[in-house]
Coordinates of C-alpha atoms and ligand atoms in Angstrom, one line a residue:
M1 CA 105.6 55.6 18.0
S2 CA 106.2 58.5 20.4
I3 CA 104.2 59.1 23.6
K4 CA 102.7 62.1 21.8
E5 CA 101.6 60.0 18.8
N6 CA 100.2 57.3 21.1
Y7 CA 98.3 59.9 23.2
N8 CA 96.8 61.5 20.1
E9 CA 95.9 58.1 18.7
V10 CA 94.1 57.2 22.0
K11 CA 92.3 60.6 21.9
R12 CA 91.2 59.8 18.3
Q13 CA 89.8 56.5 19.4
V14 CA 88.0 58.1 22.3
L15 CA 86.4 60.6 19.9
E16 CA 85.3 57.8 17.6
A17 CA 83.9 55.8 20.5
C18 CA 82.0 58.9 21.6
Q19 CA 80.6 59.4 18.2
R20 CA 79.4 55.8 18.0
A21 CA 77.8 56.3 21.4
G22 CA 76.2 59.6 20.5
R23 CA 78.2 61.4 23.2
D24 CA 80.3 64.5 23.3
E25 CA 84.0 63.9 23.6
S26 CA 84.2 66.4 26.5
T27 CA 82.2 64.0 28.7
V28 CA 85.1 61.5 28.9
K29 CA 88.1 62.2 31.1
L30 CA 91.2 60.5 29.9
L31 CA 93.6 59.5 32.7
A32 CA 97.1 58.6 31.7
V33 CA 98.2 55.7 33.9
T34 CA 101.9 56.4 34.6
K35 CA 102.7 53.5 36.9
T36 CA 106.2 52.0 36.5
H37 CA 107.4 54.8 34.2
P38 CA 110.0 57.3 35.4
T39 CA 109.3 61.0 35.8
E40 CA 111.3 61.9 32.7
I41 CA 108.9 59.8 30.6
I42 CA 105.9 61.2 32.4
E43 CA 107.2 64.8 31.8
E44 CA 107.4 63.9 28.1
G45 CA 103.8 62.9 28.2
L46 CA 102.7 66.0 30.0
A47 CA 104.6 68.2 27.5
A48 CA 102.6 66.3 24.8
G49 CA 99.3 67.4 26.3
I50 CA 98.5 64.9 29.0
E51 CA 96.5 66.6 31.8
Y52 CA 95.4 63.9 34.2
I53 CA 97.8 61.3 35.6
A54 CA 97.1 58.2 37.7
E55 CA 99.3 55.9 39.9
N56 CA 98.4 52.7 41.6
K57 CA 101.1 52.3 44.3
V58 CA 101.6 54.4 47.3
Q59 CA 105.3 54.4 47.6
E60 CA 105.8 55.0 43.8
S61 CA 103.3 57.9 44.1
I62 CA 105.3 59.5 46.9
D63 CA 108.5 59.2 44.9
K64 CA 107.2 60.7 41.7
I65 CA 104.1 62.9 42.2
P66 CA 105.7 65.8 44.1
K67 CA 108.3 66.2 41.3
L68 CA 105.5 66.6 38.8
K69 CA 103.2 68.8 40.8
D70 CA 103.4 71.9 38.7
L71 CA 102.9 70.0 35.4
Y72 CA 99.7 68.1 35.8
K73 CA 96.1 69.2 36.2
E74 CA 95.0 66.3 38.4
F75 CA 96.5 63.3 40.1
H76 CA 94.3 60.3 40.7
F77 CA 95.1 57.3 42.8
I78 CA 93.7 54.1 41.3
G79 CA 95.3 51.3 43.3
H80 CA 94.3 49.3 46.3
L81 CA 94.9 51.3 49.4
Q82 CA 95.9 49.8 52.8
S83 CA 94.6 51.6 55.9
N84 CA 98.1 52.5 57.1
K85 CA 98.9 54.3 53.9
I86 CA 95.9 56.6 53.6
R87 CA 97.6 59.6 55.2
K88 CA 100.5 59.4 52.7
I89 CA 98.2 59.4 49.7
I90 CA 96.0 62.2 51.0
D91 CA 99.1 64.3 51.5
L92 CA 99.6 64.1 47.7
E93 CA 96.2 65.8 47.3
P94 CA 94.7 63.3 44.8
Q95 CA 91.7 64.7 43.0
L96 CA 90.0 61.3 43.3
I97 CA 90.8 58.0 44.9
H98 CA 89.1 55.3 42.7
S99 CA 89.6 52.2 44.6
L100 CA 87.8 52.1 48.0
D101 CA 86.2 48.8 48.9
S102 CA 86.3 48.7 52.7
L103 CA 84.3 50.7 55.2
S104 CA 87.0 50.5 57.8
T105 CA 89.4 52.2 55.3
I106 CA 86.8 54.8 54.4
K107 CA 86.2 55.4 58.1
R108 CA 89.9 56.0 58.7
M109 CA 90.1 58.2 55.7
N110 CA 87.2 60.3 57.0
R111 CA 89.1 60.8 60.3
I112 CA 92.3 61.9 58.5
A113 CA 90.4 64.2 56.1
K114 CA 88.6 65.8 59.0
E115 CA 91.8 66.3 60.9
K116 CA 93.3 68.0 57.8
G117 CA 90.2 70.1 57.2
I118 CA 89.5 68.7 53.7
I119 CA 86.8 66.7 51.9
Q120 CA 88.2 63.7 50.1
S121 CA 86.5 62.5 46.9
I122 CA 86.4 58.8 46.3
L123 CA 84.9 56.1 44.1
I124 CA 83.7 52.7 45.3
Q125 CA 85.4 49.8 43.5
I126 CA 83.1 47.0 42.4
N127 CA 84.2 43.6 41.2
T128 CA 81.9 43.2 38.2
S129 CA 83.8 40.3 36.7
G130 CA 83.7 37.9 39.6
E131 CA 87.4 37.2 39.2
A132 CA 88.9 36.3 42.6
S133 CA 92.1 38.1 41.8
K134 CA 90.3 41.5 41.7
F135 CA 89.6 43.8 44.5
G136 CA 86.2 45.5 45.0
I137 CA 82.9 44.7 46.7
T138 CA 80.4 42.4 44.9
P139 CA 77.6 43.9 42.9
E140 CA 75.2 42.5 45.4
E141 CA 76.8 44.4 48.3
A142 CA 77.0 47.7 46.4
D143 CA 73.7 49.4 47.4
D144 CA 74.1 48.8 51.1
F145 CA 77.7 49.7 51.0
I146 CA 76.9 53.1 49.4
D147 CA 74.2 53.7 52.0
D148 CA 76.7 53.0 54.7
C149 CA 79.0 55.8 53.4
Q150 CA 76.5 58.5 54.2
G151 CA 77.8 59.1 57.8
F152 CA 81.3 60.1 56.7
E153 CA 81.0 63.9 56.5
C154 CA 84.6 64.4 55.1
I155 CA 84.3 61.8 52.4
R156 CA 82.5 62.5 49.2
V157 CA 81.4 59.4 47.2
M158 CA 81.4 60.5 43.6
G159 CA 80.7 57.3 41.8
L160 CA 81.9 53.8 40.9
M161 CA 85.0 52.1 39.5
T162 CA 85.6 48.7 38.0
I163 CA 88.3 46.8 36.2
G164 CA 87.0 44.9 33.1
K165 CA 87.3 41.1 32.8
F166 CA 90.6 39.8 31.5
T167 CA 89.3 38.1 28.4
D168 CA 89.2 38.6 24.6
N169 CA 85.5 38.0 24.7
E170 CA 84.0 41.4 24.1
Q171 CA 80.6 40.4 25.3
E172 CA 81.9 39.3 28.7
I173 CA 83.7 42.6 29.1
R174 CA 80.7 44.6 28.0
R175 CA 78.5 42.7 30.4
G176 CA 80.6 43.8 33.4
F177 CA 80.5 47.5 32.3
K178 CA 76.7 47.3 31.8
L179 CA 76.4 45.9 35.3
L180 CA 78.4 48.8 36.7
K181 CA 76.2 51.3 34.8
T182 CA 73.1 49.6 36.2
I183 CA 74.4 49.9 39.8
F184 CA 75.4 53.5 39.1
D185 CA 71.9 54.5 37.7
R186 CA 70.1 52.6 40.5
N187 CA 72.0 54.6 43.2
S188 CA 71.8 58.0 41.4
G189 CA 68.6 59.0 43.0
K190 CA 69.8 58.7 46.5
N191 CA 69.6 61.9 48.4
F192 CA 72.5 61.8 50.8
P193 CA 74.5 65.0 51.1
N194 CA 77.9 63.4 50.6
I195 CA 76.9 60.9 47.9
E196 CA 76.6 61.7 44.2
M197 CA 76.8 59.3 41.3
K198 CA 78.8 61.5 39.0
Y199 CA 81.8 59.4 37.8
L200 CA 81.8 56.0 36.2
S201 CA 85.5 55.0 36.0
M202 CA 85.9 52.0 33.7
G203 CA 88.0 51.1 30.7
M204 CA 91.7 50.5 30.2
S205 CA 94.0 50.2 27.2
N206 CA 92.3 47.1 25.8
D207 CA 88.7 47.9 26.6
F208 CA 88.2 51.7 26.9
E209 CA 86.2 51.9 23.7
I210 CA 83.7 49.4 25.0
A211 CA 83.6 51.2 28.3
I212 CA 82.8 54.5 26.6
E213 CA 80.0 52.9 24.6
E214 CA 78.6 51.7 28.0
G215 CA 78.8 55.1 29.6
A216 CA 82.2 55.5 31.2
N217 CA 83.1 59.1 31.9
I218 CA 86.6 58.4 33.2
I219 CA 88.9 56.0 31.4
R220 CA 92.3 54.8 32.8
V221 CA 94.8 54.2 30.0
G222 CA 98.4 53.2 30.5
S223 CA 100.2 51.0 28.0
A224 CA 98.4 52.3 25.0
I225 CA 100.0 55.7 25.8
F226 CA 103.4 54.8 27.4
G227 CA 104.0 51.4 25.9
K228 CA 104.6 48.1 27.7
R229 CA 105.5 48.1 31.4
Y230 CA 108.4 46.0 32.7
Y231 CA 108.3 44.6 36.1
Q232 CA 111.6 43.1 37.4
G233 CA 112.6 41.8 34.0
S234 CA 109.2 40.3 33.2
E235 CA 106.5 41.8 31.0
K236 CA 103.1 42.4 32.4
Ligands
PLP301 C1 97.4 49.7 35.4 C2 96.0 50.1 35.5 C3 95.3 50.7 34.5 C4 95.9 50.9 33.1 O1 96.1 49.6 32.5 P1 96.6 49.6 30.9 O2 96.1 48.2 30.5 O3 98.0 49.7 30.8 O4 95.9 50.6 30.2 C5 94.0 51.1 34.7 N1 93.4 50.9 35.9 C6 94.1 50.4 36.9 C7 93.4 50.2 38.3 C8 95.4 50.0 36.8 O5 96.0 49.4 37.8

């Protein structure tokens, strides 16, 4: 299957999931996760109609994103971000950074954004599965954490992100997504000028249909579009 065929197949599955959920297809933004793939492959995807791309590593983004700048509509950063790499990512002008889970990192990002005269949009990453290997704040910490973001005038909190549980058990995956939606809804009424619960970023290649049924409006799909990734000789 070509990237174009894969992409169209994913879009068809998105449409069907939207229909099942009684939602309009236009309410779901499909991010193509391009990590590990070279720019030639990404260009092929962009020529096939991909509009939104996402990377999860800072150095890889620096190497690839400037070369693609005229070809994509939006670049999103979805990986864990260390404090000392914030400036490098902001320089790439990401539409949204999905993966903030530390107030000290947000504080530093606020300072850099202020210095550059921009407002940076972010999502807060929540660890809904309880798996120790995953980043993100706990669901219990979420409300206070969101409140604590209100002082950062150059940061705009636009919603929440999670990574689904690694399991074949659909109910367990669904439970994590439902939990994120609950936190999202609960924090939607907050009246802080720089906080708006607009985006719910959840769902990857193996669980985006469940995520759409549970209210995701951004999904992050990599291998279903670009095929398997190869890391130093091993599959992952
Ligand atoms: C890699 C990655 C994805 C995409 O994963 P696939 O299973 O290939 O679709 C989504 N979100 C994050 C945060 C990722 O790192």
